[in-house]
Each structure stands twice: as structure tokens, then as C-alpha cells.
PDB file of C-alpha atoms and ligand atoms in Angstrom:
ATOM      1  CA  MET A  11      79.132 127.722 109.625  1.00  0.00           C
ATOM      2  CA  LEU A  12      82.637 126.404 109.080  1.00  0.00           C
ATOM      3  CA  VAL A  13      85.147 126.338 111.930  1.00  0.00           C
ATOM      4  CA  ASN A  14      88.896 125.954 111.825  1.00  0.00           C
ATOM      5  CA  ALA A  15      90.401 122.640 112.903  1.00  0.00           C
ATOM      6  CA  LYS A  16      92.425 123.942 115.844  1.00  0.00           C
ATOM      7  CA  GLU A  17      89.978 123.601 118.754  1.00  0.00           C
ATOM      8  CA  MET A  18      88.533 120.302 117.554  1.00  0.00           C
ATOM      9  CA  LEU A  19      92.026 118.787 117.347  1.00  0.00           C
ATOM     10  CA  ILE A  20      93.232 120.136 120.695  1.00  0.00           C
ATOM     11  CA  LYS A  21      90.124 118.586 122.297  1.00  0.00           C
ATOM     12  CA  ALA A  22      90.712 115.310 120.413  1.00  0.00           C
ATOM     13  CA  LYS A  23      94.328 115.096 121.523  1.00  0.00           C
ATOM     14  CA  ARG A  24      93.427 115.843 125.155  1.00  0.00           C
ATOM     15  CA  GLU A  25      90.612 113.327 125.226  1.00  0.00           C
ATOM     16  CA  GLY A  26      92.454 110.607 123.283  1.00  0.00           C
ATOM     17  CA  TYR A  27      90.557 110.279 120.026  1.00  0.00           C
ATOM     18  CA  ALA A  28      91.089 111.398 116.422  1.00  0.00           C
ATOM     19  CA  VAL A  29      88.944 113.508 114.098  1.00  0.00           C
ATOM     20  CA  GLY A  30      88.449 112.024 110.637  1.00  0.00           C
ATOM     21  CA  HIS A  31      89.555 113.983 107.567  1.00  0.00           C
ATOM     22  CA  PHE A  32      87.652 112.629 104.578  1.00  0.00           C
ATOM     23  CA  ASN A  33      88.447 113.844 101.070  1.00  0.00           C
ATOM     24  CA  ILE A  34      85.593 115.128  98.929  1.00  0.00           C
ATOM     25  CA  ASN A  35      85.364 115.056  95.132  1.00  0.00           C
ATOM     26  CA  ASN A  36      81.819 116.098  94.414  1.00  0.00           C
ATOM     27  CA  LEU A  37      78.484 117.090  95.924  1.00  0.00           C
ATOM     28  CA  GLU A  38      77.507 113.523  96.838  1.00  0.00           C
ATOM     29  CA  TRP A  39      80.693 112.859  98.823  1.00  0.00           C
ATOM     30  CA  ALA A  40      80.392 116.139 100.706  1.00  0.00           C
ATOM     31  CA  LYS A  41      76.739 115.482 101.537  1.00  0.00           C
ATOM     32  CA  SER A  42      77.404 111.896 102.689  1.00  0.00           C
ATOM     33  CA  ILE A  43      80.274 112.891 104.960  1.00  0.00           C
ATOM     34  CA  LEU A  44      78.346 115.800 106.505  1.00  0.00           C
ATOM     35  CA  LEU A  45      75.339 113.551 107.177  1.00  0.00           C
ATOM     36  CA  ALA A  46      77.573 110.869 108.698  1.00  0.00           C
ATOM     37  CA  ALA A  47      79.110 113.446 111.049  1.00  0.00           C
ATOM     38  CA  GLU A  48      75.720 114.811 112.092  1.00  0.00           C
ATOM     39  CA  GLU A  49      74.245 111.341 112.681  1.00  0.00           C
ATOM     40  CA  ASN A  50      77.301 110.390 114.751  1.00  0.00           C
ATOM     41  CA  SER A  51      77.458 113.746 116.522  1.00  0.00           C
ATOM     42  CA  SER A  52      81.124 113.883 115.514  1.00  0.00           C
ATOM     43  CA  PRO A  53      83.345 116.763 114.441  1.00  0.00           C
ATOM     44  CA  VAL A  54      84.616 116.329 110.878  1.00  0.00           C
ATOM     45  CA  ILE A  55      87.169 117.712 108.443  1.00  0.00           C
ATOM     46  CA  LEU A  56      86.384 117.803 104.722  1.00  0.00           C
ATOM     47  CA  GLY A  57      89.661 117.504 102.823  1.00  0.00           C
ATOM     48  CA  VAL A  58      90.018 118.955  99.331  1.00  0.00           C
ATOM     49  CA  SER A  59      93.020 118.277  97.109  1.00  0.00           C
ATOM     50  CA  ALA A  60      93.937 120.829  94.451  1.00  0.00           C
ATOM     51  CA  GLY A  61      92.967 118.267  91.803  1.00  0.00           C
ATOM     52  CA  ALA A  62      89.532 117.716  93.345  1.00  0.00           C
ATOM     53  CA  ALA A  63      89.015 121.488  93.599  1.00  0.00           C
ATOM     54  CA  LYS A  64      89.943 121.905  89.931  1.00  0.00           C
ATOM     55  CA  TYR A  65      87.410 119.203  89.031  1.00  0.00           C
ATOM     56  CA  MET A  66      84.749 121.099  91.017  1.00  0.00           C
ATOM     57  CA  THR A  67      85.716 124.309  89.094  1.00  0.00           C
ATOM     58  CA  GLY A  68      87.831 125.867  91.844  1.00  0.00           C
ATOM     59  CA  PHE A  69      88.288 126.522  95.556  1.00  0.00           C
ATOM     60  CA  LYS A  70      85.599 129.244  95.587  1.00  0.00           C
ATOM     61  CA  THR A  71      82.978 126.841  94.254  1.00  0.00           C
ATOM     62  CA  VAL A  72      83.913 124.300  96.912  1.00  0.00           C
ATOM     63  CA  THR A  73      83.626 126.856  99.706  1.00  0.00           C
ATOM     64  CA  ALA A  74      80.266 128.090  98.474  1.00  0.00           C
ATOM     65  CA  MET A  75      78.920 124.548  98.063  1.00  0.00           C
ATOM     66  CA  VAL A  76      80.067 123.286 101.457  1.00  0.00           C
ATOM     67  CA  LYS A  77      78.925 126.398 103.331  1.00  0.00           C
ATOM     68  CA  ALA A  78      75.495 126.258 101.734  1.00  0.00           C
ATOM     69  CA  MET A  79      75.229 122.526 102.337  1.00  0.00           C
ATOM     70  CA  VAL A  80      76.053 122.869 106.042  1.00  0.00           C
ATOM     71  CA  GLU A  81      73.220 125.389 106.271  1.00  0.00           C
ATOM     72  CA  SER A  82      70.636 123.593 104.172  1.00  0.00           C
ATOM     73  CA  LEU A  83      71.254 120.198 105.817  1.00  0.00           C
ATOM     74  CA  ASN A  84      71.095 121.827 109.290  1.00  0.00           C
ATOM     75  CA  ILE A  85      74.510 120.467 110.225  1.00  0.00           C
ATOM     76  CA  THR A  86      75.249 121.416 113.836  1.00  0.00           C
ATOM     77  CA  VAL A  87      78.550 119.545 114.442  1.00  0.00           C
ATOM     78  CA  PRO A  88      81.890 121.351 113.916  1.00  0.00           C
ATOM     79  CA  VAL A  89      82.932 121.185 110.239  1.00  0.00           C
ATOM     80  CA  ALA A  90      86.313 122.327 108.908  1.00  0.00           C
ATOM     81  CA  LEU A  91      86.990 122.783 105.187  1.00  0.00           C
ATOM     82  CA  HIS A  92      90.643 121.931 104.684  1.00  0.00           C
ATOM     83  CA  LEU A  93      93.079 122.116 101.769  1.00  0.00           C
ATOM     84  CA  ASP A  94      94.897 118.771 101.471  1.00  0.00           C
ATOM     85  CA  HIS A  95      98.577 118.765 100.385  1.00  0.00           C
ATOM     86  CA  GLY A  96      98.581 122.326  99.089  1.00  0.00           C
ATOM     87  CA  SER A  97     101.442 124.153  97.456  1.00  0.00           C
ATOM     88  CA  PHE A  98     102.383 127.598  98.793  1.00  0.00           C
ATOM     89  CA  GLU A  99     100.267 129.289  96.090  1.00  0.00           C
ATOM     90  CA  GLN A 100      97.299 126.972  96.573  1.00  0.00           C
ATOM     91  CA  ALA A 101      97.336 127.563 100.338  1.00  0.00           C
ATOM     92  CA  ILE A 102      97.136 131.315  99.732  1.00  0.00           C
ATOM     93  CA  GLU A 103      94.337 130.814  97.210  1.00  0.00           C
ATOM     94  CA  CYS A 104      92.332 128.799  99.761  1.00  0.00           C
ATOM     95  CA  ILE A 105      92.882 131.362 102.507  1.00  0.00           C
ATOM     96  CA  GLU A 106      91.361 133.915 100.143  1.00  0.00           C
ATOM     97  CA  ALA A 107      88.581 131.603  98.963  1.00  0.00           C
ATOM     98  CA  GLY A 108      87.172 131.084 102.478  1.00  0.00           C
ATOM     99  CA  PHE A 109      88.580 127.698 103.517  1.00  0.00           C
ATOM    100  CA  SER A 110      88.740 127.382 107.306  1.00  0.00           C
ATOM    101  CA  SER A 111      91.941 125.304 107.340  1.00  0.00           C
ATOM    102  CA  VAL A 112      94.888 124.710 105.000  1.00  0.00           C
ATOM    103  CA  MET A 113      97.727 122.251 104.647  1.00  0.00           C
ATOM    104  CA  PHE A 114     100.921 123.628 103.224  1.00  0.00           C
ATOM    105  CA  ASP A 115     102.981 120.618 102.178  1.00  0.00           C
ATOM    106  CA  GLY A 116     106.611 121.688 102.073  1.00  0.00           C
ATOM    107  CA  SER A 117     107.883 118.160 102.660  1.00  0.00           C
ATOM    108  CA  HIS A 118     109.494 118.048  99.227  1.00  0.00           C
ATOM    109  CA  ASP A 119     111.481 121.244  99.846  1.00  0.00           C
ATOM    110  CA  SER A 120     114.619 121.533 101.958  1.00  0.00           C
ATOM    111  CA  ILE A 121     113.847 121.926 105.652  1.00  0.00           C
ATOM    112  CA  GLU A 122     114.994 125.576 105.472  1.00  0.00           C
ATOM    113  CA  GLU A 123     112.589 126.316 102.627  1.00  0.00           C
ATOM    114  CA  ASN A 124     109.799 124.351 104.325  1.00  0.00           C
ATOM    115  CA  ILE A 125     110.287 126.472 107.475  1.00  0.00           C
ATOM    116  CA  ALA A 126     110.343 129.792 105.590  1.00  0.00           C
ATOM    117  CA  LYS A 127     107.195 129.060 103.554  1.00  0.00           C
ATOM    118  CA  THR A 128     105.304 127.475 106.473  1.00  0.00           C
ATOM    119  CA  LYS A 129     106.001 130.614 108.520  1.00  0.00           C
ATOM    120  CA  GLU A 130     104.500 132.835 105.821  1.00  0.00           C
ATOM    121  CA  ILE A 131     101.403 130.684 105.495  1.00  0.00           C
ATOM    122  CA  ILE A 132     100.930 130.670 109.287  1.00  0.00           C
ATOM    123  CA  THR A 133     100.944 134.483 109.386  1.00  0.00           C
ATOM    124  CA  LEU A 134      98.469 134.833 106.518  1.00  0.00           C
ATOM    125  CA  ALA A 135      96.165 132.092 107.803  1.00  0.00           C
ATOM    126  CA  HIS A 136      96.186 132.990 111.486  1.00  0.00           C
ATOM    127  CA  ASN A 137      95.353 136.614 110.675  1.00  0.00           C
ATOM    128  CA  ARG A 138      92.032 135.246 109.404  1.00  0.00           C
ATOM    129  CA  GLY A 139      91.499 132.576 112.070  1.00  0.00           C
ATOM    130  CA  ILE A 140      92.388 129.756 109.663  1.00  0.00           C
ATOM    131  CA  SER A 141      94.257 126.711 110.974  1.00  0.00           C
ATOM    132  CA  VAL A 142      97.443 125.373 109.373  1.00  0.00           C
ATOM    133  CA  GLU A 143      98.806 121.862 108.853  1.00  0.00           C
ATOM    134  CA  ALA A 144     102.452 121.414 107.915  1.00  0.00           C
ATOM    135  CA  GLU A 145     104.312 118.299 106.867  1.00  0.00           C
ATOM    136  CA  VAL A 146     107.737 116.905 107.586  1.00  0.00           C
ATOM    137  CA  GLY A 147     109.072 113.847 105.731  1.00  0.00           C
ATOM    138  CA  ALA A 148     106.962 112.935 102.700  1.00  0.00           C
ATOM    139  CA  ILE A 149     104.161 110.371 103.004  1.00  0.00           C
ATOM    140  CA  GLY A 150     104.678 107.386 100.692  1.00  0.00           C
ATOM    141  CA  GLY A 151     102.550 106.512  97.664  1.00  0.00           C
ATOM    142  CA  ASP A 152     100.687 108.797  95.317  1.00  0.00           C
ATOM    143  CA  GLU A 153      98.079 111.357  96.369  1.00  0.00           C
ATOM    144  CA  ASP A 154      96.270 112.945  93.440  1.00  0.00           C
ATOM    145  CA  GLY A 155      99.446 113.244  91.396  1.00  0.00           C
ATOM    146  CA  ILE A 156     101.688 114.173  94.353  1.00  0.00           C
ATOM    147  CA  THR A 157     104.169 111.347  94.890  1.00  0.00           C
ATOM    148  CA  GLY A 158     106.025 110.932  98.170  1.00  0.00           C
ATOM    149  CA  GLY A 159     109.122 108.826  98.724  1.00  0.00           C
ATOM    150  CA  GLY A 160     107.861 107.098 101.879  1.00  0.00           C
ATOM    151  CA  GLU A 161     110.362 108.780 104.171  1.00  0.00           C
ATOM    152  CA  VAL A 162     110.207 108.631 107.896  1.00  0.00           C
ATOM    153  CA  ALA A 163     110.275 112.110 109.421  1.00  0.00           C
ATOM    154  CA  ASN A 164     113.156 113.359 111.515  1.00  0.00           C
ATOM    155  CA  PRO A 165     111.755 114.156 115.016  1.00  0.00           C
ATOM    156  CA  ASN A 166     114.120 117.126 115.390  1.00  0.00           C
ATOM    157  CA  GLU A 167     112.866 118.652 112.138  1.00  0.00           C
ATOM    158  CA  CYS A 168     109.319 118.046 113.414  1.00  0.00           C
ATOM    159  CA  LYS A 169     110.121 120.139 116.454  1.00  0.00           C
ATOM    160  CA  LEU A 170     111.474 122.965 114.281  1.00  0.00           C
ATOM    161  CA  ILE A 171     108.236 123.084 112.261  1.00  0.00           C
ATOM    162  CA  ALA A 172     105.971 122.588 115.305  1.00  0.00           C
ATOM    163  CA  ASP A 173     107.664 125.501 117.093  1.00  0.00           C
ATOM    164  CA  LEU A 174     106.685 127.836 114.238  1.00  0.00           C
ATOM    165  CA  GLY A 175     103.131 127.682 115.604  1.00  0.00           C
ATOM    166  CA  VAL A 176     101.371 125.305 113.206  1.00  0.00           C
ATOM    167  CA  ASP A 177      98.080 123.899 114.491  1.00  0.00           C
ATOM    168  CA  MET A 178      98.667 120.293 113.401  1.00  0.00           C
ATOM    169  CA  LEU A 179     101.631 118.379 112.069  1.00  0.00           C
ATOM    170  CA  ALA A 180     101.763 115.564 109.514  1.00  0.00           C
ATOM    171  CA  ALA A 181     104.886 113.452 109.821  1.00  0.00           C
ATOM    172  CA  GLY A 182     105.826 110.465 107.695  1.00  0.00           C
ATOM    173  CA  ILE A 183     106.044 107.332 109.859  1.00  0.00           C
ATOM    174  CA  GLY A 184     105.962 104.679 107.129  1.00  0.00           C
ATOM    175  CA  ASN A 185     102.375 105.533 106.133  1.00  0.00           C
ATOM    176  CA  ILE A 186     101.423 105.404 102.468  1.00  0.00           C
ATOM    177  CA  HIS A 187      98.631 106.955 100.394  1.00  0.00           C
ATOM    178  CA  GLY A 188      96.501 104.357  98.632  1.00  0.00           C
ATOM    179  CA  LYS A 189      96.585 100.621  99.322  1.00  0.00           C
ATOM    180  CA  TYR A 190      99.392  99.202 101.463  1.00  0.00           C
ATOM    181  CA  PRO A 191     101.641  96.674  99.714  1.00  0.00           C
ATOM    182  CA  GLU A 192     101.818  93.052 100.962  1.00  0.00           C
ATOM    183  CA  ASN A 193     105.319  93.603 102.301  1.00  0.00           C
ATOM    184  CA  TRP A 194     104.495  96.831 104.208  1.00  0.00           C
ATOM    185  CA  LYS A 195     106.432  96.975 107.464  1.00  0.00           C
ATOM    186  CA  GLY A 196     103.702  98.809 109.379  1.00  0.00           C
ATOM    187  CA  LEU A 197     103.781 102.185 111.120  1.00  0.00           C
ATOM    188  CA  ASP A 198     107.023 103.228 112.783  1.00  0.00           C
ATOM    189  CA  PHE A 199     105.787 103.734 116.357  1.00  0.00           C
ATOM    190  CA  ASP A 200     109.250 104.491 117.764  1.00  0.00           C
ATOM    191  CA  THR A 201     109.481 107.501 115.454  1.00  0.00           C
ATOM    192  CA  LEU A 202     105.899 108.505 116.271  1.00  0.00           C
ATOM    193  CA  ALA A 203     106.700 108.375 120.010  1.00  0.00           C
ATOM    194  CA  ALA A 204     109.846 110.476 119.462  1.00  0.00           C
ATOM    195  CA  ILE A 205     107.862 113.044 117.427  1.00  0.00           C
ATOM    196  CA  GLN A 206     105.158 113.192 120.090  1.00  0.00           C
ATOM    197  CA  PHE A 207     107.839 113.656 122.793  1.00  0.00           C
ATOM    198  CA  ASN A 208     109.476 116.501 120.838  1.00  0.00           C
ATOM    199  CA  THR A 209     106.271 118.291 119.895  1.00  0.00           C
ATOM    200  CA  ASP A 210     104.338 117.838 123.160  1.00  0.00           C
ATOM    201  CA  GLU A 211     100.738 119.129 122.819  1.00  0.00           C
ATOM    202  CA  MET A 212     100.808 119.333 119.005  1.00  0.00           C
ATOM    203  CA  PRO A 213      97.996 117.335 117.371  1.00  0.00           C
ATOM    204  CA  LEU A 214      99.666 114.910 114.945  1.00  0.00           C
ATOM    205  CA  VAL A 215      98.151 113.925 111.603  1.00  0.00           C
ATOM    206  CA  LEU A 216      98.177 110.442 110.106  1.00  0.00           C
ATOM    207  CA  HIS A 217      97.849 110.466 106.321  1.00  0.00           C
ATOM    208  CA  GLY A 218      97.161 107.317 104.319  1.00  0.00           C
ATOM    209  CA  GLY A 219      94.316 106.204 106.609  1.00  0.00           C
ATOM    210  CA  THR A 220      93.009 103.592 104.139  1.00  0.00           C
ATOM    211  CA  GLY A 221      93.964 100.043 105.027  1.00  0.00           C
ATOM    212  CA  ILE A 222      95.826 100.607 108.297  1.00  0.00           C
ATOM    213  CA  PRO A 223      94.835  97.768 110.662  1.00  0.00           C
ATOM    214  CA  SER A 224      92.526  98.913 113.487  1.00  0.00           C
ATOM    215  CA  GLU A 225      94.993  98.032 116.247  1.00  0.00           C
ATOM    216  CA  MET A 226      97.661 100.224 114.615  1.00  0.00           C
ATOM    217  CA  VAL A 227      95.174 103.073 114.265  1.00  0.00           C
ATOM    218  CA  LYS A 228      94.347 102.860 117.979  1.00  0.00           C
ATOM    219  CA  LYS A 229      98.009 102.747 118.946  1.00  0.00           C
ATOM    220  CA  ALA A 230      98.759 105.776 116.759  1.00  0.00           C
ATOM    221  CA  ILE A 231      95.951 107.687 118.496  1.00  0.00           C
ATOM    222  CA  SER A 232      97.371 106.713 121.895  1.00  0.00           C
ATOM    223  CA  LEU A 233     100.712 108.209 120.750  1.00  0.00           C
ATOM    224  CA  GLY A 234      99.306 111.618 119.840  1.00  0.00           C
ATOM    225  CA  VAL A 235      97.591 111.282 116.452  1.00  0.00           C
ATOM    226  CA  ALA A 236      94.485 113.503 116.521  1.00  0.00           C
ATOM    227  CA  LYS A 237      93.574 113.677 112.809  1.00  0.00           C
ATOM    228  CA  ILE A 238      93.396 110.762 110.382  1.00  0.00           C
ATOM    229  CA  ASN A 239      93.074 111.250 106.607  1.00  0.00           C
ATOM    230  CA  VAL A 240      91.001 108.864 104.508  1.00  0.00           C
ATOM    231  CA  ASN A 241      90.524 109.107 100.762  1.00  0.00           C
ATOM    232  CA  THR A 242      91.113 105.847  98.869  1.00  0.00           C
ATOM    233  CA  GLU A 243      88.520 103.922 100.884  1.00  0.00           C
ATOM    234  CA  CYS A 244      85.842 106.456  99.865  1.00  0.00           C
ATOM    235  CA  GLN A 245      86.870 105.981  96.229  1.00  0.00           C
ATOM    236  CA  ILE A 246      86.748 102.198  96.485  1.00  0.00           C
ATOM    237  CA  VAL A 247      83.228 101.999  97.971  1.00  0.00           C
ATOM    238  CA  PHE A 248      81.949 104.666  95.589  1.00  0.00           C
ATOM    239  CA  ALA A 249      83.260 102.881  92.477  1.00  0.00           C
ATOM    240  CA  GLU A 250      82.031  99.487  93.669  1.00  0.00           C
ATOM    241  CA  LYS A 251      78.464 100.702  94.131  1.00  0.00           C
ATOM    242  CA  VAL A 252      78.378 102.573  90.812  1.00  0.00           C
ATOM    243  CA  ARG A 253      79.574  99.416  89.053  1.00  0.00           C
ATOM    244  CA  GLU A 254      76.956  97.291  90.829  1.00  0.00           C
ATOM    245  CA  TYR A 255      74.177  99.645  89.782  1.00  0.00           C
ATOM    246  CA  ILE A 256      75.219  99.797  86.135  1.00  0.00           C
ATOM    247  CA  GLU A 257      75.775  96.042  85.945  1.00  0.00           C
ATOM    248  CA  ALA A 258      72.345  95.379  87.450  1.00  0.00           C
ATOM    249  CA  GLY A 259      71.027  97.075  84.271  1.00  0.00           C
ATOM    250  CA  LYS A 260      68.301  99.213  85.816  1.00  0.00           C
ATOM    251  CA  ASP A 261      67.828 101.188  82.608  1.00  0.00           C
ATOM    252  CA  LEU A 262      64.319  99.817  82.211  1.00  0.00           C
ATOM    253  CA  SER A 263      62.446 102.901  81.147  1.00  0.00           C
ATOM    254  CA  GLY A 264      64.327 103.436  77.902  1.00  0.00           C
ATOM    255  CA  LYS A 265      65.274 106.946  79.072  1.00  0.00           C
ATOM    256  CA  GLY A 266      68.782 106.042  80.165  1.00  0.00           C
ATOM    257  CA  PHE A 267      69.971 105.803  83.742  1.00  0.00           C
ATOM    258  CA  ASP A 268      68.665 108.271  86.300  1.00  0.00           C
ATOM    259  CA  PRO A 269      71.862 109.983  87.507  1.00  0.00           C
ATOM    260  CA  ARG A 270      70.425 110.554  90.983  1.00  0.00           C
ATOM    261  CA  LYS A 271      69.597 106.879  91.304  1.00  0.00           C
ATOM    262  CA  ILE A 272      73.047 105.797  90.087  1.00  0.00           C
ATOM    263  CA  LEU A 273      74.660 107.891  92.808  1.00  0.00           C
ATOM    264  CA  ALA A 274      72.243 107.118  95.661  1.00  0.00           C
ATOM    265  CA  ALA A 275      73.759 103.772  96.706  1.00  0.00           C
ATOM    266  CA  PRO A 276      77.407 104.951  96.367  1.00  0.00           C
ATOM    267  CA  ALA A 277      76.587 108.015  98.497  1.00  0.00           C
ATOM    268  CA  GLU A 278      74.943 105.832 101.145  1.00  0.00           C
ATOM    269  CA  ALA A 279      77.959 103.473 101.109  1.00  0.00           C
ATOM    270  CA  ILE A 280      80.339 106.367 101.737  1.00  0.00           C
ATOM    271  CA  LYS A 281      78.136 107.576 104.595  1.00  0.00           C
ATOM    272  CA  GLN A 282      78.176 104.161 106.277  1.00  0.00           C
ATOM    273  CA  MET A 283      81.930 103.761 105.756  1.00  0.00           C
ATOM    274  CA  VAL A 284      82.617 107.195 107.260  1.00  0.00           C
ATOM    275  CA  LYS A 285      80.406 106.385 110.261  1.00  0.00           C
ATOM    276  CA  THR A 286      82.388 103.172 110.839  1.00  0.00           C
ATOM    277  CA  LYS A 287      85.674 105.111 110.705  1.00  0.00           C
ATOM    278  CA  MET A 288      84.370 107.635 113.222  1.00  0.00           C
ATOM    279  CA  ILE A 289      83.623 104.768 115.624  1.00  0.00           C
ATOM    280  CA  LEU A 290      87.185 103.424 115.153  1.00  0.00           C
ATOM    281  CA  PHE A 291      88.700 106.895 115.627  1.00  0.00           C
ATOM    282  CA  GLY A 292      86.611 107.453 118.795  1.00  0.00           C
ATOM    283  CA  SER A 293      85.057 110.744 117.639  1.00  0.00           C
ATOM    284  CA  VAL A 294      81.385 109.719 118.015  1.00  0.00           C
ATOM    285  CA  ASN A 295      79.456 111.989 120.424  1.00  0.00           C
ATOM    286  CA  LYS A 296      82.434 114.355 120.684  1.00  0.00           C
ATOM    287  CA  ALA A 297      80.845 117.268 118.802  1.00  0.00           C
TER     288      ALA A 297
HETATM  289  P1  13P B 303      94.397 107.342 101.623  1.00  0.00           P
HETATM  290  O1  13P B 303      94.047 107.670 100.218  1.00  0.00           O
HETATM  291  O2  13P B 303      95.432 106.279 101.716  1.00  0.00           O
HETATM  292  O3  13P B 303      93.213 107.050 102.467  1.00  0.00           O
HETATM  293  O4  13P B 303      95.098 108.658 102.228  1.00  0.00           O
HETATM  294  C1  13P B 303      94.402 109.860 102.213  1.00  0.00           C
HETATM  295  C2  13P B 303      95.256 111.000 102.628  1.00  0.00           C
HETATM  296  O5  13P B 303      96.202 110.871 103.352  1.00  0.00           O
HETATM  297  C3  13P B 303      94.883 112.327 102.107  1.00  0.00           C
HETATM  298  O6  13P B 303      95.780 113.307 102.471  1.00  0.00           O
END
């Protein structure tokens, strides 16, 4: 069964750890992440971008696949299925398709428009027990075609959005989707502390989890971050292992490559990477 992300994040914030949000793109990624969570006895959030959902033929397919997989793999840890960086329309579509959590990303709208749309999504989602993530101040870099300007969020605007009753809040603090450039200045902890002060118990979300040094991750958690999003690192390990397999030339039978064998090592690599992240985030044995 899927659960929303609210309780798992409140517990994480209280106990000083973060729950990992790992993006999925196909069956193998979903399976690897679920198995990693179960083996680590850790709660987990499966993130789905609109682009990834389109690739998998739609939000309904994703819901059906993940629900069935949780059952057939006997997954007992809390699992949330979460829309990542959704538009207003996509958030509504996911609420109807059976997602247990949605992110409405109004960070590119004016703050007034962000507030109005976030409010509507909260009402629709909460009526069905679905948790809501909102965003203030775009995250830098490019996330599946959505480009952010790398702003740092205004802590007062964060309070306005938090007070609407969202369950978790993503706020730009110099974090970037994808790889960090050589000249990256690091996370803006003064802003993070000000946001945490203004929003009190609100679980904060750190996007762009790939490539942030471990010490910065730990400091961010100590300042109220309770959910950390990772996507690019899954892509990197997956691609590396596929390449290795093809280059090793295991097409010995003359029947072409066995697709299940090609994807076995990449899936295992994602599982191990996710388990390592869960140790860093402190969510092991917190299910
Ligand atoms: P990375 O791709 O940098 O890991 O960020 C993922 C993310 O924030 C998804 O919302």
C-alpha cells in the first residue's frame, strides 16, 4: 500500500534525518529503489517527473505498476508515490490517478499566483489524504526540461506558502539539478536557517541531491531538511553499467543481447547507490 509523505517527513524532521526521494524512469529503477528501502528498513519516496510518466505511458500506468510492485515484492516499509515538479494540471491529474503525494511547482509564477494555485491543490489533495509539496524560489539547473534560474528563496515568501498548509516545502538555497559546476558556491545555510526559523515544524525539501558533499548534506538536515531528491546520480550509475555490459560484448549466443541481463547490473548499481544515500541521510531502520 502507498502512504502519503506527511507522517514520514514529520517523523524525519523530529528525529533529525531525511527521507530520500529517488526519481524513477522505468520498472527496473522502481524495483531497485523499493528493494533498497526494504533491505535498509527505510521509508522512501518514489519521485516521478511528468516526462518520466509520459515515457511510462502516463500517471495511471505508474500508479498501477508501483502499487502492484509493492505488493508482489512484499514491501513493508512506508512508500510514497510523488509527482516531481508538477504543473497545476499535472498535479490534478496525479491526484486523480492515485498518487499519494504531489509537488505543485509554482516557483516560476508570481508569488500571488503561486499562493492561489498552491491553495487549490492543497484542498483537492488533502480531501483525498494526499500530501503536497510546494516550491519557493526556483532550483537551479535543468530538471527534465524544466529550467530554474538558481534563485535563493525569500524566507518571508516561504512563510506565506508554508502557512497555506503544505506538507513539505522546497526552497532554493543555491542548489542545482544535475552536476554542480566547479565554481559552485555551496548551499546558502544562512538562508536555510532563516527559512527554518520562519516555517518552524515544516519539513524542508532539498532538490538537486546529486553531488552535494556529505558534510553539507548533514548540515542541511540539521537545519530542517527532511526530504532529499536524487535523480542524476541514478542516471549516471545506470548508464555506466549499461555501457560496461554492451562494451564487454556478451552477445555470445548469436541471439542478440538478453535485455534482462543488460539491465541486471544497472539495476543492482542503483540499488546499492540508493542504500548508500539512505545511510548518509540517516533513514536506515526508521521505517
Ligand atoms: P538531481 O538530478 O541533481 O539529483 O536532482 C533531483 C531533483 O531534485 C529532482 O526533483
